Coordinates of C-alpha atoms and ligand atoms in Angstrom, one line a residue:
M33 CA -41.2 32.5 41.6
P34 CA -40.0 34.5 38.5
E35 CA -38.5 32.1 36.0
G36 CA -34.8 31.9 36.4
A37 CA -34.3 33.4 39.9
S38 CA -30.9 32.3 41.4
K39 CA -31.1 29.2 43.5
T40 CA -27.6 29.7 44.9
A41 CA -28.8 33.1 46.2
E42 CA -31.6 31.3 48.0
Y43 CA -29.2 28.7 49.6
V44 CA -27.1 31.6 51.0
A45 CA -30.3 33.2 52.4
M46 CA -31.2 29.9 54.0
F47 CA -27.8 29.6 55.7
R48 CA -28.2 33.2 57.0
A49 CA -31.8 32.4 58.2
V50 CA -30.5 29.4 60.1
E51 CA -27.7 31.4 61.7
S52 CA -30.2 34.1 62.6
A53 CA -32.4 31.6 64.3
R54 CA -29.7 30.9 66.9
P55 CA -29.9 32.6 70.3
G56 CA -28.5 36.1 70.3
R57 CA -25.4 35.3 72.3
D58 CA -24.4 32.5 69.9
R59 CA -25.0 33.9 66.4
L60 CA -22.4 35.8 64.3
F61 CA -25.0 38.2 62.8
Y62 CA -28.8 38.7 62.6
D63 CA -30.5 38.9 59.3
P64 CA -34.3 39.1 60.1
F65 CA -35.1 39.3 56.4
A66 CA -33.3 36.2 55.1
A67 CA -36.2 33.8 55.8
C68 CA -38.7 35.8 53.7
F69 CA -36.7 34.8 50.5
L70 CA -37.1 31.1 51.1
S71 CA -39.6 28.7 49.5
G72 CA -40.4 25.0 49.7
R73 CA -38.1 22.8 51.8
L74 CA -35.6 25.7 52.4
A75 CA -38.4 27.7 54.0
F76 CA -39.4 24.6 56.0
G77 CA -35.8 24.0 57.1
A78 CA -35.4 27.6 58.3
R79 CA -38.6 27.3 60.3
V80 CA -37.5 24.1 62.0
A81 CA -34.1 25.8 62.9
G82 CA -36.1 28.2 65.0
I83 CA -37.8 25.6 67.2
P84 CA -36.1 23.9 70.2
G85 CA -33.8 21.2 69.0
G86 CA -34.4 22.2 65.4
Q87 CA -31.1 24.1 64.9
R88 CA -29.0 21.0 65.5
L89 CA -31.2 18.9 63.3
I90 CA -31.1 21.3 60.4
T91 CA -27.4 22.2 60.6
S92 CA -26.5 18.5 60.8
Y93 CA -28.6 17.8 57.7
I94 CA -27.1 20.7 55.7
D95 CA -23.5 19.9 56.8
R96 CA -23.8 16.2 56.0
N97 CA -25.1 16.9 52.5
W98 CA -23.0 19.9 51.5
P99 CA -20.0 19.9 54.0
G100 CA -18.5 23.3 54.5
S101 CA -20.9 25.4 52.5
R102 CA -23.0 26.7 55.5
P103 CA -20.2 27.6 57.9
S104 CA -18.3 29.1 54.9
A105 CA -21.4 31.3 54.0
V106 CA -21.8 32.3 57.7
I107 CA -18.3 33.4 58.3
R108 CA -18.0 35.3 55.0
T109 CA -21.3 37.1 55.9
K110 CA -19.7 38.2 59.2
L111 CA -16.4 39.2 57.6
I112 CA -18.1 41.2 54.9
D113 CA -20.6 42.9 57.4
D114 CA -17.6 44.1 59.4
A115 CA -15.6 45.2 56.4
V116 CA -18.5 47.2 54.9
T117 CA -19.3 48.8 58.2
A118 CA -15.6 49.8 58.7
A119 CA -15.5 51.2 55.1
I120 CA -18.5 53.4 55.7
E121 CA -17.3 54.5 59.1
G122 CA -14.0 55.3 57.2
G123 CA -15.8 57.7 54.8
A124 CA -17.5 55.7 52.1
E125 CA -20.6 57.6 51.0
Q126 CA -22.3 55.0 48.8
L127 CA -22.5 51.2 48.6
A128 CA -22.9 49.1 45.4
I129 CA -23.8 45.4 45.8
L130 CA -23.0 43.6 42.6
G131 CA -24.9 40.3 42.1
A132 CA -26.8 41.2 45.3
G133 CA -29.1 38.2 45.5
Y134 CA -30.8 38.3 48.9
D135 CA -28.1 40.4 50.5
T136 CA -29.9 42.7 53.0
R137 CA -26.9 44.7 54.2
G138 CA -28.5 47.9 52.8
I139 CA -31.3 47.5 55.4
R140 CA -29.8 45.6 58.3
L141 CA -26.4 47.2 58.8
P142 CA -27.0 50.5 60.5
A143 CA -24.0 52.2 58.7
A144 CA -25.3 51.0 55.3
A145 CA -28.9 51.9 56.0
A146 CA -27.8 55.6 56.4
I147 CA -26.3 55.9 52.9
P148 CA -27.5 55.3 49.3
V149 CA -27.2 51.6 48.3
F150 CA -27.3 50.3 44.7
E151 CA -28.2 46.7 44.2
L152 CA -27.4 45.1 40.9
D153 CA -28.6 41.7 39.9
Q154 CA -30.1 39.8 37.0
P155 CA -33.8 40.8 36.6
P156 CA -35.5 37.5 37.8
T157 CA -33.6 37.3 41.1
Q158 CA -34.1 41.0 41.7
E159 CA -37.8 40.9 40.9
R160 CA -38.3 38.0 43.3
K161 CA -36.4 39.8 46.0
K162 CA -38.5 43.0 45.7
D163 CA -41.7 40.9 45.7
R164 CA -40.7 39.1 48.8
L165 CA -39.7 42.3 50.6
L166 CA -42.9 44.0 49.6
G167 CA -44.8 40.9 50.9
R168 CA -43.0 41.1 54.2
D169 CA -43.0 44.9 54.9
G170 CA -45.4 46.5 52.4
H171 CA -42.6 48.8 51.1
L172 CA -39.1 48.7 49.8
P173 CA -36.2 50.2 51.7
P174 CA -36.0 53.9 50.8
N175 CA -32.2 54.1 50.6
V176 CA -31.9 51.1 48.2
T177 CA -32.1 51.5 44.4
Y178 CA -32.5 48.3 42.4
V179 CA -30.6 48.1 39.1
P180 CA -31.4 45.1 36.9
F181 CA -28.4 44.2 34.9
D182 CA -26.5 41.1 33.7
L183 CA -22.7 41.5 34.3
L184 CA -22.0 39.4 31.3
E185 CA -23.3 42.2 29.2
E186 CA -21.3 45.3 28.2
G187 CA -21.6 48.6 30.0
V188 CA -22.1 47.9 33.7
G189 CA -21.6 51.6 34.6
G190 CA -24.4 53.0 32.5
P191 CA -27.4 51.6 34.4
L192 CA -25.8 52.2 37.8
E193 CA -24.9 55.8 37.1
R194 CA -28.3 56.5 35.5
A195 CA -29.8 55.1 38.7
G196 CA -27.9 57.7 40.7
F197 CA -24.6 56.1 41.6
Q198 CA -22.1 59.0 41.7
P199 CA -18.7 58.7 40.1
G200 CA -15.9 60.2 42.1
L201 CA -17.2 59.5 45.6
K202 CA -15.5 57.3 48.1
S203 CA -17.5 54.1 47.8
V204 CA -17.7 50.5 48.9
F205 CA -18.5 47.7 46.6
I206 CA -19.6 44.2 47.6
W207 CA -19.0 41.3 45.1
E208 CA -19.9 38.3 47.2
G209 CA -20.5 34.8 45.7
V210 CA -20.6 36.2 42.1
L211 CA -17.2 36.1 40.5
S212 CA -17.3 32.4 40.0
Y213 CA -20.2 32.7 37.6
L214 CA -18.6 35.3 35.4
T215 CA -16.1 35.4 32.5
P216 CA -12.6 37.0 32.6
E217 CA -14.0 39.8 30.4
A218 CA -16.9 40.5 32.7
V219 CA -14.6 40.5 35.7
D220 CA -12.2 42.9 34.0
Q221 CA -15.1 45.2 32.8
T222 CA -16.5 45.4 36.3
L223 CA -13.1 46.1 37.9
A224 CA -12.4 48.8 35.3
W225 CA -15.7 50.4 36.2
I226 CA -15.0 50.2 40.0
T227 CA -11.6 51.9 39.6
R228 CA -13.0 54.5 37.3
V229 CA -15.8 55.6 39.6
G230 CA -14.5 54.8 43.0
A231 CA -12.4 57.6 44.5
P232 CA -9.0 56.5 45.7
G233 CA -9.4 54.7 49.0
S234 CA -12.7 53.1 48.0
R235 CA -13.1 49.5 49.1
L236 CA -14.0 46.3 47.2
V237 CA -15.0 43.4 49.4
Y238 CA -15.3 40.2 47.4
T239 CA -15.2 36.4 47.5
Y240 CA -13.7 34.0 45.0
V241 CA -13.0 30.4 44.3
D242 CA -9.3 29.4 44.2
V243 CA -8.6 28.6 40.6
A244 CA -6.9 25.3 41.7
L245 CA -10.4 23.9 42.3
L246 CA -11.3 24.4 38.7
K247 CA -8.2 22.9 37.1
D248 CA -8.2 19.4 35.8
G249 CA -6.6 17.2 38.5
G250 CA -7.1 20.0 41.0
E251 CA -8.8 19.6 44.4
E252 CA -11.4 16.8 44.3
E253 CA -14.8 18.3 43.6
P254 CA -16.5 18.9 46.9
P255 CA -20.3 18.1 47.2
W256 CA -20.9 21.9 47.5
S257 CA -19.6 22.7 44.0
A258 CA -21.4 19.7 42.6
Q259 CA -24.6 21.0 44.1
V260 CA -24.3 24.5 42.6
A261 CA -23.6 22.8 39.2
R262 CA -26.8 20.7 39.7
V263 CA -28.9 23.8 40.1
G264 CA -27.5 25.3 36.9
E265 CA -24.9 27.7 38.4
P266 CA -21.6 25.9 38.2
F267 CA -18.4 27.5 39.3
R268 CA -16.5 28.5 36.2
Y269 CA -14.1 31.3 37.1
G270 CA -11.4 31.4 39.8
L271 CA -8.4 33.4 40.8
D272 CA -5.0 32.4 42.1
P273 CA -4.5 33.7 45.7
A274 CA -0.7 33.6 45.2
K275 CA -1.0 36.0 42.3
M276 CA -3.6 38.3 43.7
D277 CA -1.2 41.3 44.2
E278 CA -0.2 41.2 40.6
F279 CA -3.8 40.7 39.4
L280 CA -5.2 43.6 41.4
G281 CA -2.2 45.9 40.8
A282 CA -2.6 45.5 37.0
R283 CA -6.2 46.7 37.5
G284 CA -5.6 49.7 39.8
L285 CA -6.3 48.0 43.1
K286 CA -4.2 47.0 46.1
P287 CA -5.0 44.0 48.3
I288 CA -5.8 44.7 52.0
W289 CA -6.5 41.2 53.2
D290 CA -7.4 37.8 51.7
M291 CA -8.2 34.6 53.5
S292 CA -9.9 31.3 52.9
T293 CA -13.1 30.8 54.9
A294 CA -11.3 27.8 56.5
E295 CA -8.6 30.1 57.8
A296 CA -11.2 32.6 59.0
L297 CA -13.0 29.8 60.9
S298 CA -9.8 28.5 62.5
S299 CA -8.8 31.9 63.8
G300 CA -11.2 32.2 66.6
Q301 CA -14.8 32.5 65.2
E302 CA -16.9 29.7 66.5
V303 CA -19.2 28.2 63.9
K304 CA -20.5 24.7 64.3
G305 CA -19.4 22.5 61.4
G306 CA -16.6 25.0 60.6
E307 CA -14.0 22.3 60.7
N308 CA -15.3 21.2 57.3
A309 CA -15.0 24.6 55.6
P310 CA -13.0 24.2 52.5
S311 CA -9.8 26.1 51.8
F312 CA -10.9 26.8 48.1
Y313 CA -13.5 29.5 49.1
R314 CA -11.9 32.9 49.8
V315 CA -12.9 36.3 51.1
A316 CA -10.9 39.4 50.4
E317 CA -10.8 43.2 50.5
A318 CA -9.0 45.6 48.2
E319 CA -8.6 49.3 47.9
V320 CA -8.9 51.5 44.9
L321 CA -5.5 53.2 44.1
P322 CA -5.1 56.7 42.7
A323 CA -5.3 56.7 38.9
R324 CA -1.8 56.5 37.3
Ligands
LIG682 C1 -24.4 32.8 45.2 S1 -25.5 34.1 44.8 C2 -24.9 35.3 45.9 C3 -25.9 36.4 46.2 C4 -25.4 37.5 47.2 N1 -24.3 38.2 46.7 C5 -25.1 36.9 48.5 O1 -23.9 36.6 48.8 O2 -26.0 36.7 49.3 C6 -25.0 34.6 43.2 C7 -25.6 35.9 42.8 O3 -25.0 36.3 41.6 C8 -25.9 36.8 40.7 N2 -25.3 36.7 39.3 C9 -24.8 35.5 38.8 N3 -24.4 35.8 37.5 C10 -24.7 37.1 37.3 C11 -24.6 38.0 36.2 N4 -24.1 37.6 35.0 N5 -25.0 39.3 36.3 C12 -25.5 39.8 37.5 N6 -25.6 39.0 38.6 C13 -25.3 37.7 38.5 C14 -27.1 35.8 40.9 O4 -28.3 36.3 40.3 C15 -27.1 35.7 42.4 O5 -27.9 36.7 43.0

C-alpha cells in the first residue's frame, strides 16, 4: 500500500462493503467496489460478511468495538447518495468530491456516472484507490478525473480548474468525513472556492463533528473517535449545529438540512446497531447563494 494512505477511508469502505453484502431487499445501498479497497483483516471481515451467518458475526464485532461508527457511516452514505442524485437531477452539471477516499459515487450512482466527476484527495490515498480500481476492472472510470491535492495547502481551486472543473456551472460538492481533519483556515479556503466557482443553487453535501465533542469536558470520548486517533487521524475540527445558519451565511451559503446520524437513524431508516449511533456526527446540505 502506498505509504500514508488513509486508514479511516478504508474503515468507511469496509462499512460500505459489509452493508453491500446484505441481501438486496435489506441493504440501504449497493457499493460493489467497496471491497476492492480493503486489505488484511478488513478484507477478511468483508468476505465473512458475505457468507451465511457472517453478516451478524461481523456487524456484532464492529459494533461492539466501535459502537455507532458503522451504522453512522451507512446512514450518511445513503443520505448523501440521495442528496447528490437529487442535486444532479435538479441541474448540477459536475460533481467534485473533496477528500474522496474510497467514495465510488462517480461510478455507482447512475446520475453521477453521466456527468464529469472530480475527485480530490491526498496523493497516497488517491494512488492506492486508482491501483485498486485498475486491479479490479483494468481501467479507471472515464468520467472521473483524479486531482491529487492536500486541502491544508493554499490554492485548492488551481489544480481542480486545471483538471477541467468549470467555474460558473451549477455543481454539487461532496465533503464527507473530511472537515474534522482540517484547520479553520483550510475549511474557509475551501468554502470560498466553492462559492466562487459554484453557480447559485449549487449544492454542498457534507458531514461534520459537533464541536461539543472536541471541547474539554464535552461529551465523553466515544471508542470511535479514540480509534481514529489511534490510526493517526484524530478529529480536530468541529462546528456548532446551533450556529450553522450564521456560519454558512457569512460564507455565502444557506443551510437546507442538517441532522445527526442518530436522528437520521431514528426517523425510519432501519440499520442494525443504529441505536448506538452518536449524536455528535452530523450530515448536512447547503446551497450556494448568489454573490452579494
Ligand atoms: C474518513 S475518510 C472519508 C473518505 C470519503 N470521503 C468517504 O466518506 O468515503 C477521510 C478522507 O479525507 C482525506 N483527507 C484528510 N485530510 C485531507 C487533506 N488535508 N487534504 C485532502 N484530503 C484529506 C483522507 O485522505 C481520506 O480520504
